[in-house]
XYZ file of C-alpha atoms in Angstrom:
587
model
C 49.156 -78.875 192.972
C 45.711 -77.455 193.812
C 47.292 -73.964 194.149
C 48.932 -74.315 190.699
C 45.645 -75.537 189.229
C 43.813 -72.507 190.702
C 46.430 -70.148 189.298
C 46.091 -71.715 185.811
C 42.312 -71.634 185.988
C 42.452 -67.925 186.938
C 44.810 -67.143 184.101
C 42.652 -69.055 181.653
C 39.549 -67.319 182.894
C 41.151 -63.852 182.547
C 42.281 -64.790 179.043
C 38.788 -65.872 178.000
C 37.339 -62.721 179.618
C 39.767 -60.524 177.607
C 38.950 -62.243 174.371
C 35.173 -61.958 174.960
C 35.575 -58.298 175.996
C 37.714 -57.639 172.887
C 35.120 -59.079 170.548
C 32.346 -57.383 172.443
C 33.977 -54.006 172.024
C 34.416 -54.728 168.285
C 30.769 -55.588 167.886
C 29.737 -52.498 169.874
C 32.068 -50.383 167.733
C 30.607 -51.843 164.583
C 27.032 -51.180 165.783
C 27.882 -47.631 166.757
C 29.717 -47.256 163.421
C 26.572 -48.255 161.678
C 25.141 -44.917 162.783
C 28.146 -43.020 161.462
C 28.283 -39.246 161.468
C 26.386 -37.893 158.485
C 27.506 -34.976 156.397
C 24.858 -32.282 156.325
C 23.285 -30.863 153.203
C 23.033 -27.139 153.564
C 21.059 -24.731 151.424
C 22.765 -23.608 148.250
C 24.896 -26.838 148.127
C 26.684 -28.435 145.201
C 26.780 -32.228 144.804
C 30.335 -33.447 143.891
C 30.325 -36.494 141.640
C 33.345 -38.494 142.770
C 33.133 -42.111 141.497
C 36.637 -43.212 142.522
C 35.360 -45.502 145.288
C 32.392 -46.899 143.279
C 33.185 -50.349 141.921
C 29.961 -52.232 141.543
C 26.336 -51.719 140.718
C 25.341 -53.153 144.056
C 27.571 -52.656 147.095
C 26.035 -55.532 149.022
C 24.161 -56.585 152.106
C 25.820 -58.917 154.628
C 24.466 -61.205 157.312
C 27.249 -62.133 159.776
C 25.573 -65.304 161.012
C 28.007 -66.005 163.865
C 26.612 -63.160 165.956
C 23.462 -61.990 164.167
C 24.925 -58.713 162.733
C 23.494 -57.231 159.585
C 25.371 -54.676 157.423
C 24.364 -52.917 154.210
C 26.716 -50.891 152.088
C 25.562 -47.751 150.188
C 28.429 -46.971 147.846
C 27.248 -48.815 144.777
C 26.334 -47.337 141.433
C 22.634 -47.790 142.189
C 23.112 -45.518 145.274
C 24.918 -42.926 143.155
C 22.121 -42.888 140.561
C 19.429 -42.682 143.271
C 21.361 -39.750 144.825
C 21.445 -37.865 141.465
C 17.765 -38.518 140.899
C 16.847 -37.291 144.414
C 19.145 -34.258 144.118
C 17.193 -33.024 141.060
C 14.182 -32.344 143.371
C 16.191 -31.358 146.433
C 15.847 -27.532 146.994
C 19.137 -27.513 148.868
C 21.115 -28.871 145.850
C 21.730 -26.222 143.172
C 23.956 -28.248 140.839
C 26.498 -31.017 140.279
C 30.219 -30.613 139.973
C 32.292 -33.413 138.266
C 35.747 -32.535 139.663
C 38.826 -34.449 138.638
C 36.737 -37.637 138.567
C 38.327 -41.034 137.970
C 36.537 -44.380 138.134
C 36.884 -48.105 137.642
C 33.420 -48.328 136.070
C 32.758 -49.958 132.728
C 31.299 -48.168 129.741
C 27.733 -49.413 130.291
C 27.865 -48.119 133.848
C 29.258 -44.794 132.640
C 26.324 -44.722 130.237
C 23.941 -45.148 133.167
C 25.504 -42.231 135.049
C 25.324 -40.041 131.913
C 21.643 -40.882 131.605
C 21.024 -39.888 135.212
C 22.891 -36.627 134.678
C 20.875 -35.904 131.525
C 17.679 -36.390 133.541
C 19.140 -34.191 136.325
C 19.669 -31.314 133.858
C 15.919 -31.256 133.101
C 15.554 -29.707 136.582
C 17.330 -26.564 135.159
C 20.122 -27.039 137.673
C 23.711 -26.888 136.419
C 26.185 -29.668 135.709
C 29.785 -28.488 135.361
C 32.961 -30.495 134.863
C 36.668 -29.893 135.491
C 39.624 -32.182 134.985
C 43.363 -31.890 134.944
C 43.659 -34.782 132.559
C 40.898 -36.462 130.555
C 41.132 -40.113 129.818
C 38.822 -41.220 127.048
C 36.399 -42.925 129.386
C 36.302 -39.945 131.799
C 35.710 -37.534 128.887
C 32.777 -39.765 127.844
C 31.158 -39.141 131.197
C 32.164 -35.437 131.449
C 30.875 -34.648 127.991
C 27.358 -34.575 129.387
C 28.077 -31.454 131.378
C 26.800 -27.970 130.502
C 30.346 -26.681 130.424
C 33.697 -28.484 130.565
C 36.861 -26.921 131.995
C 40.402 -28.240 131.652
C 43.816 -27.453 133.211
C 46.116 -25.563 130.756
C 48.880 -28.145 131.109
C 46.654 -31.233 131.137
C 46.297 -33.972 128.535
C 43.252 -34.992 126.517
C 42.901 -38.562 125.325
C 40.538 -38.897 122.370
C 41.819 -41.442 119.881
C 39.350 -44.353 119.508
C 39.242 -47.757 121.242
C 41.772 -50.544 121.356
C 42.603 -53.659 123.304
C 45.612 -55.982 123.603
C 45.868 -59.766 124.002
C 48.873 -61.785 125.176
C 49.805 -65.146 123.651
C 51.741 -67.868 125.493
C 52.436 -70.694 123.032
C 56.193 -70.002 122.742
C 56.382 -69.537 126.474
C 54.803 -72.951 127.048
C 57.179 -74.587 124.518
C 60.222 -72.921 126.144
C 59.454 -73.738 129.737
C 57.474 -76.970 129.374
C 54.330 -75.715 131.090
C 51.388 -76.420 128.778
C 47.640 -75.845 128.946
C 45.709 -78.698 127.347
C 42.692 -77.169 125.619
C 39.247 -78.694 124.957
C 36.737 -76.325 123.402
C 33.648 -75.885 121.253
C 33.109 -72.775 119.144
C 35.299 -71.238 116.438
C 35.094 -67.884 118.272
C 35.790 -69.394 121.690
C 39.185 -67.753 122.027
C 39.537 -67.715 125.745
C 41.983 -70.541 125.129
C 43.533 -69.148 121.928
C 46.506 -67.531 123.743
C 47.578 -71.059 124.776
C 47.333 -72.446 121.247
C 48.739 -69.722 119.008
C 51.303 -66.941 118.844
C 48.951 -64.535 117.087
C 45.282 -63.655 116.842
C 43.025 -65.829 114.638
C 41.021 -64.170 111.852
C 37.776 -65.126 113.589
C 38.925 -63.529 116.857
C 40.152 -60.375 115.095
C 36.827 -60.164 113.318
C 34.752 -60.285 116.503
C 36.960 -57.878 118.445
C 36.960 -55.361 115.615
C 33.196 -55.559 115.258
C 32.755 -55.182 119.055
C 35.073 -52.208 119.384
C 33.512 -50.395 116.447
C 30.006 -50.919 117.911
C 31.007 -49.624 121.334
C 32.952 -46.703 119.848
C 29.998 -45.689 117.666
C 27.759 -45.627 120.743
C 30.217 -43.318 122.581
C 30.459 -41.010 119.546
C 26.677 -40.803 119.228
C 26.323 -39.810 122.928
C 29.159 -37.271 122.796
C 27.803 -35.865 119.524
C 24.395 -35.281 121.139
C 25.889 -33.594 124.207
C 28.470 -31.446 122.497
C 26.516 -30.870 119.244
C 29.450 -32.037 117.161
C 28.731 -34.325 114.166
C 29.800 -37.941 114.599
C 31.964 -37.754 111.446
C 33.811 -34.763 112.833
C 34.454 -36.541 116.154
C 35.764 -39.591 114.306
C 38.132 -37.338 112.329
C 39.312 -35.615 115.575
C 40.156 -39.080 117.005
C 41.892 -40.250 113.775
C 44.217 -37.219 113.607
C 44.564 -36.718 117.411
C 43.292 -33.216 116.851
C 42.359 -32.670 120.514
C 45.524 -33.950 122.226
C 46.233 -30.684 124.091
C 43.792 -28.521 126.111
C 43.831 -25.695 123.570
C 43.371 -28.107 120.660
C 40.426 -29.697 122.510
C 38.891 -26.260 122.994
C 39.397 -25.394 119.351
C 37.564 -28.585 118.391
C 34.760 -27.681 120.881
C 35.268 -30.817 122.965
C 35.714 -28.537 125.978
C 34.622 -24.959 126.780
C 37.493 -23.392 128.782
C 41.218 -23.906 129.403
C 41.836 -22.566 132.871
C 42.764 -23.371 136.464
C 40.600 -24.961 139.103
C 40.198 -21.775 141.180
C 38.617 -20.131 138.142
C 36.249 -23.088 137.843
C 35.200 -22.729 141.480
C 34.762 -19.020 140.853
C 32.278 -19.712 138.107
C 30.296 -21.993 140.442
C 30.204 -19.134 142.982
C 28.700 -16.812 140.386
C 26.017 -19.357 139.590
C 25.239 -19.523 143.311
C 25.254 -15.739 143.600
C 28.196 -15.719 146.019
C 31.046 -13.198 146.186
C 34.624 -14.143 145.426
C 35.611 -14.240 149.109
C 32.727 -16.528 150.070
C 32.900 -20.358 149.976
C 30.182 -22.616 148.743
C 29.097 -25.788 150.482
C 29.737 -29.059 148.643
C 28.817 -32.609 149.523
C 30.190 -35.811 148.077
C 27.688 -37.927 146.148
C 28.507 -40.968 148.389
C 27.890 -38.883 151.562
C 24.607 -37.721 150.097
C 23.726 -41.322 149.190
C 24.475 -42.378 152.785
C 22.228 -39.639 154.102
C 19.455 -40.864 151.889
C 19.954 -44.447 153.115
C 19.635 -43.191 156.723
C 16.308 -41.465 156.036
C 12.870 -42.914 155.363
C 12.420 -44.229 151.875
C 10.227 -42.307 149.459
C 9.027 -45.520 147.903
C 5.536 -46.542 148.893
C 3.228 -49.501 148.580
C 3.208 -53.029 149.892
C 4.285 -54.547 146.543
C 7.969 -55.128 145.831
C 10.139 -55.673 142.813
C 13.194 -57.767 143.739
C 16.407 -56.626 141.967
C 18.928 -59.459 142.200
C 22.492 -58.593 141.273
C 24.749 -61.155 139.518
C 28.167 -59.424 139.587
C 31.546 -60.939 138.736
C 32.676 -64.369 137.687
C 30.354 -67.304 138.199
C 31.561 -69.996 140.585
C 30.592 -72.344 143.419
C 30.265 -71.267 147.035
C 28.487 -68.336 148.688
C 29.686 -65.517 146.411
C 30.096 -61.814 147.110
C 29.650 -58.445 145.358
C 32.490 -59.404 143.007
C 31.580 -63.082 142.484
C 28.287 -64.764 141.410
C 28.044 -67.599 143.890
C 25.647 -70.459 143.816
C 24.703 -70.113 147.453
C 23.652 -66.452 147.550
C 22.031 -66.428 144.087
C 19.908 -69.551 144.610
C 18.854 -68.279 148.050
C 17.904 -64.812 146.602
C 15.844 -66.335 143.763
C 14.043 -68.704 146.198
C 13.249 -65.779 148.517
C 11.929 -63.713 145.603
C 9.588 -66.400 144.338
C 8.342 -67.428 147.758
C 7.589 -63.896 148.990
C 3.998 -62.944 147.947
C 4.739 -59.283 148.267
C 7.403 -59.534 145.547
C 5.511 -59.246 142.300
C 8.431 -59.574 139.840
C 12.167 -60.139 139.665
C 14.793 -58.105 137.800
C 18.012 -60.003 137.389
C 20.865 -57.498 136.920
C 23.738 -59.306 135.193
C 27.291 -57.937 134.996
C 29.320 -61.134 134.542
C 31.809 -62.646 132.009
C 30.602 -66.106 132.988
C 32.530 -68.906 134.619
C 31.553 -72.361 135.889
C 29.062 -74.070 133.504
C 27.631 -76.136 136.351
C 26.885 -73.158 138.530
C 25.411 -71.315 135.516
C 23.073 -74.264 134.983
C 22.010 -74.246 138.678
C 21.220 -70.546 138.611
C 19.428 -70.921 135.243
C 17.240 -73.609 136.896
C 16.305 -71.259 139.767
C 15.366 -68.585 137.189
C 13.138 -71.123 135.449
C 11.399 -72.076 138.686
C 10.889 -68.416 139.584
C 9.513 -67.626 136.098
C 6.728 -70.132 136.690
C 5.562 -68.087 139.656
C 6.229 -64.452 138.652
C 7.887 -62.527 135.814
C 11.667 -62.434 135.540
C 13.230 -59.557 133.583
C 16.993 -59.283 132.879
C 18.949 -56.042 132.830
C 22.484 -56.430 131.388
C 25.295 -54.158 132.555
C 28.827 -54.016 131.180
C 28.987 -57.783 130.604
C 26.463 -60.563 130.297
C 28.618 -63.058 128.379
C 28.811 -66.836 128.183
C 27.690 -68.036 131.652
C 26.389 -64.481 132.220
C 24.185 -64.987 129.159
C 23.341 -68.575 130.230
C 21.630 -67.357 133.435
C 19.804 -64.586 131.538
C 18.523 -66.378 128.449
C 15.365 -67.816 130.010
C 13.970 -64.496 131.250
C 10.657 -63.119 130.069
C 12.436 -60.110 128.586
C 16.051 -59.016 128.245
C 17.243 -55.355 128.382
C 20.819 -54.327 127.492
C 22.731 -51.162 126.832
C 24.063 -50.533 123.325
C 27.646 -50.985 124.652
C 26.897 -54.088 126.738
C 29.153 -57.023 125.808
C 27.031 -60.166 125.607
C 26.585 -63.484 123.775
C 29.699 -65.652 123.823
C 27.620 -68.873 123.696
C 30.369 -71.449 123.911
C 32.319 -73.556 126.379
C 35.862 -74.692 127.015
C 38.078 -76.638 129.406
C 41.719 -76.065 130.385
C 43.989 -78.757 131.790
C 47.428 -77.575 132.972
C 50.213 -80.044 132.002
C 53.746 -80.055 133.372
C 55.029 -83.240 131.634
C 57.728 -81.548 129.614
C 58.837 -79.373 132.537
C 59.167 -82.301 134.971
C 60.959 -84.386 132.334
C 63.472 -81.562 131.861
C 64.026 -81.616 135.591
C 64.503 -85.394 135.681
C 61.157 -86.145 137.351
C 59.123 -88.952 135.815
C 55.669 -90.390 136.652
C 53.925 -93.688 136.034
C 50.434 -94.929 136.874
C 49.041 -98.305 137.818
C 45.323 -99.089 137.638
C 42.826 -102.017 137.791
C 40.824 -100.797 134.749
C 41.745 -99.041 131.482
C 39.906 -95.824 132.423
C 40.636 -95.894 136.198
C 43.558 -93.495 135.878
C 42.653 -89.885 136.520
C 44.261 -87.107 134.497
C 47.806 -86.387 135.700
C 49.579 -83.105 135.221
C 52.866 -85.068 135.066
C 51.894 -87.235 132.074
C 50.813 -86.387 128.491
C 47.037 -86.078 128.017
C 45.892 -89.624 127.051
C 43.525 -90.062 124.181
C 40.787 -91.494 126.363
C 41.002 -88.508 128.733
C 40.877 -86.054 125.838
C 37.871 -87.910 124.397
C 35.962 -87.793 127.730
C 36.806 -84.128 128.204
C 35.706 -83.257 124.679
C 32.528 -85.218 125.180
C 31.797 -83.163 128.330
C 32.390 -79.893 126.464
C 30.107 -80.927 123.616
C 27.385 -81.943 126.042
C 27.519 -78.645 127.882
C 27.554 -76.700 124.621
C 24.535 -78.605 123.343
C 22.734 -77.919 126.673
C 23.681 -74.232 126.561
C 22.368 -73.826 122.987
C 19.158 -75.610 123.856
C 18.643 -73.342 126.887
C 19.065 -70.248 124.676
C 16.850 -71.707 121.939
C 14.047 -72.408 124.404
C 14.365 -69.009 126.197
C 14.644 -66.949 123.012
C 12.160 -69.012 120.934
C 14.760 -69.865 118.306
C 15.886 -73.084 116.687
C 19.076 -74.905 117.666
C 20.586 -74.080 114.290
C 19.731 -70.340 114.674
C 21.471 -70.160 118.048
C 24.415 -72.185 116.843
C 24.909 -69.843 113.935
C 25.273 -66.808 116.260
C 26.931 -68.856 119.016
C 30.259 -70.647 118.610
C 31.612 -68.402 121.362
C 31.175 -65.119 119.507
C 30.692 -61.928 121.472
C 28.303 -59.176 120.486
C 27.585 -55.639 121.589
C 24.123 -54.943 122.872
C 23.404 -52.884 119.743
C 24.191 -55.933 117.585
C 22.630 -58.485 119.920
C 19.193 -56.913 119.587
C 19.418 -57.407 115.773
C 20.070 -61.141 116.071
C 17.524 -61.882 118.804
C 19.742 -62.262 121.881
C 18.317 -59.108 123.432
C 14.779 -57.670 123.370
C 15.189 -53.996 124.158
C 17.871 -51.367 124.638
C 17.623 -49.780 128.074
C 19.124 -49.581 131.524
C 18.130 -50.979 134.926
C 15.304 -48.374 135.524
C 13.758 -49.445 132.211
C 13.864 -53.119 133.252
C 12.306 -52.328 136.680
C 9.546 -50.248 135.020
C 8.812 -53.036 132.612
C 8.757 -55.646 135.422
C 6.284 -53.498 137.338
C 4.003 -53.043 134.255
C 3.710 -56.758 133.425
C 3.141 -57.633 137.054
C 0.421 -54.910 137.180
C 1.807 -52.982 140.130
C 2.171 -49.213 140.287
C 3.036 -48.537 143.922
C 6.052 -50.654 144.788
C 9.387 -50.762 146.546
C 12.585 -52.232 145.132
C 14.302 -54.908 147.244
C 17.962 -55.329 146.486
C 19.392 -58.886 146.777
C 21.346 -61.078 147.492
C 22.206 -60.890 151.171
C 25.609 -62.577 151.509
C 26.154 -64.787 154.544
C 29.553 -64.306 156.145
C 31.429 -65.573 159.194
C 33.379 -63.812 161.936
C 36.649 -63.843 159.929
C 34.921 -61.966 157.074
C 33.605 -59.447 159.569
C 36.967 -58.831 161.158
C 38.390 -58.269 157.697
C 35.714 -55.712 156.963
C 36.635 -53.971 160.221
C 40.091 -53.425 158.715
C 42.033 -55.371 161.339
C 45.448 -56.285 159.862
C 45.547 -59.811 161.359
C 42.175 -60.590 159.866
C 42.904 -59.482 156.318
C 42.516 -62.132 153.667
C 45.612 -63.326 151.875
C 44.268 -61.730 148.714
C 44.068 -58.340 150.417
C 47.588 -58.694 151.800
C 48.969 -59.641 148.368
C 47.176 -56.741 146.698
C 48.542 -54.375 149.323
C 52.064 -55.650 148.658
C 52.172 -55.785 144.888
C 49.520 -53.221 143.903
C 46.342 -53.488 141.850
C 48.072 -53.996 138.471
C 50.365 -56.710 139.715
C 47.492 -58.393 141.456
C 45.437 -58.485 138.273
C 48.218 -60.246 136.434
C 48.586 -62.738 139.305
C 44.864 -63.345 139.297
C 44.871 -64.178 135.572
C 47.518 -66.840 136.164
C 45.747 -68.201 139.255
C 42.368 -68.431 137.516
C 43.881 -70.328 134.584
C 45.403 -72.807 137.026
C 42.422 -73.274 139.310
C 39.452 -73.371 136.941
C 37.590 -76.596 137.670
C 35.097 -78.260 135.387
C 33.906 -76.968 132.036
C 33.800 -73.247 131.706
C 31.189 -71.034 130.078
C 33.260 -67.855 130.155
C 33.939 -64.751 128.072
C 36.297 -65.666 125.237
C 38.984 -63.298 126.432
C 39.615 -60.826 129.191
C 39.004 -57.547 127.367
C 40.170 -54.218 128.706
C 39.129 -51.437 126.368
C 41.481 -48.438 126.159
């Protein structure tokens, strides 16, 4: 028996040794990977603007607390814009090429890239663009270029903006799956698809106003870059007068209809190279990574903390695509307790979410504001809960095409009573007191449950409006009149007092520095997200460590996963929601 015990002990020891060695090698690989091979920038180089892998303003910093490993990502939009700004003064970079670019960025983010490219052009370096097919959003970005080239057999999309909403009332009636709705706000149409089979007049009004405002902003920018009157651009869109490459050239939306090799030949001429020579190009993300690996050009002991609130608002730690209570509160506490941090810029790109978490983050903003200035910069979205966490700031910046407002709340309660009845399944409850029964998905929503739910919605709405009224120095009635769940563009929001100034993140940082009376400062990007070993293994790309979400997305694709996510979110939303009144995808 002792021999057998020794054998088992040896086997166990070897197993543990192998496991420790395996994880040790992974950690070593990660650490070595942190000093990944850099792509050199040679003289006479061209920066290639490829945004296909850029998804967020802030790519994130991670603290893997299980084994004290820190990781920072440098493929966010802020890194791209910093790279463009640096390239303007880099003697090795002669110009920028926007080559067959596609992106998942929103219109406010595209606006920020356009602004960076406009500033880059002041250096007298070239910006050229080529695309096989122009989507409307990509053309909006490319239109800033000095010259635009297009493939002879490509397609040009220039037709105006639209969006589409799905309605589920008949589906619910047919299959017996119902969403019980409790809401406040005549424009709070996040729940409208579960109540109606068509769009309400109020909802159509706000969507039409929003689309027109965003479209007018796009036309104004394109008009300035291409020197085509706005009225003419609108007419081109109405009659689809630029639907082919040659038609687009005739309308002066592009400069040349040709093949990519000709485009590269033109760049060679600008670089004074012969036809048989090749020019050196470097991806904007590789260039951004190089910058991250070199000493910062920012000087001074003072800091401006830029805290990114990206994605839906919910409980938990959060990540680059979710505004979590844990990471946000920790970041705001760090910012106000660090004496070197003189001001905070809260960058909001969120459709809202949990009303409770929004309130908790709002409270941290209020506490921070008592110690040092807090300035808000709005990205694509700062709606509902996204506006809730922003409304108390000292000053609010937004882009003209930012979607904001949506001051309203709602609750959704899934109900399967009809479905289970149809299947022959019935439920009954027994309780000691009249209100002891919790809401059951298998029984009709009782009057007392509906009353209590509506009471909670009204309470949150009243709190929300009061928060906005105090932060924006308005009366309750004034906020209520522009609230009721209605969404506004940044251009309209400034007219009604929800926003103070039109501008991007650099404008917000500059203002924060000026009111905190600091000139020489560094920016500190936050939050730092705390993760465990499972998250780290997933980031390493190990198949067995992938999250179930990643596996599902890999199986059914991005489009299928987005549909699945909409259903899942509707089923799992807990508590009262301060969320954007609909999921809008502008085409």
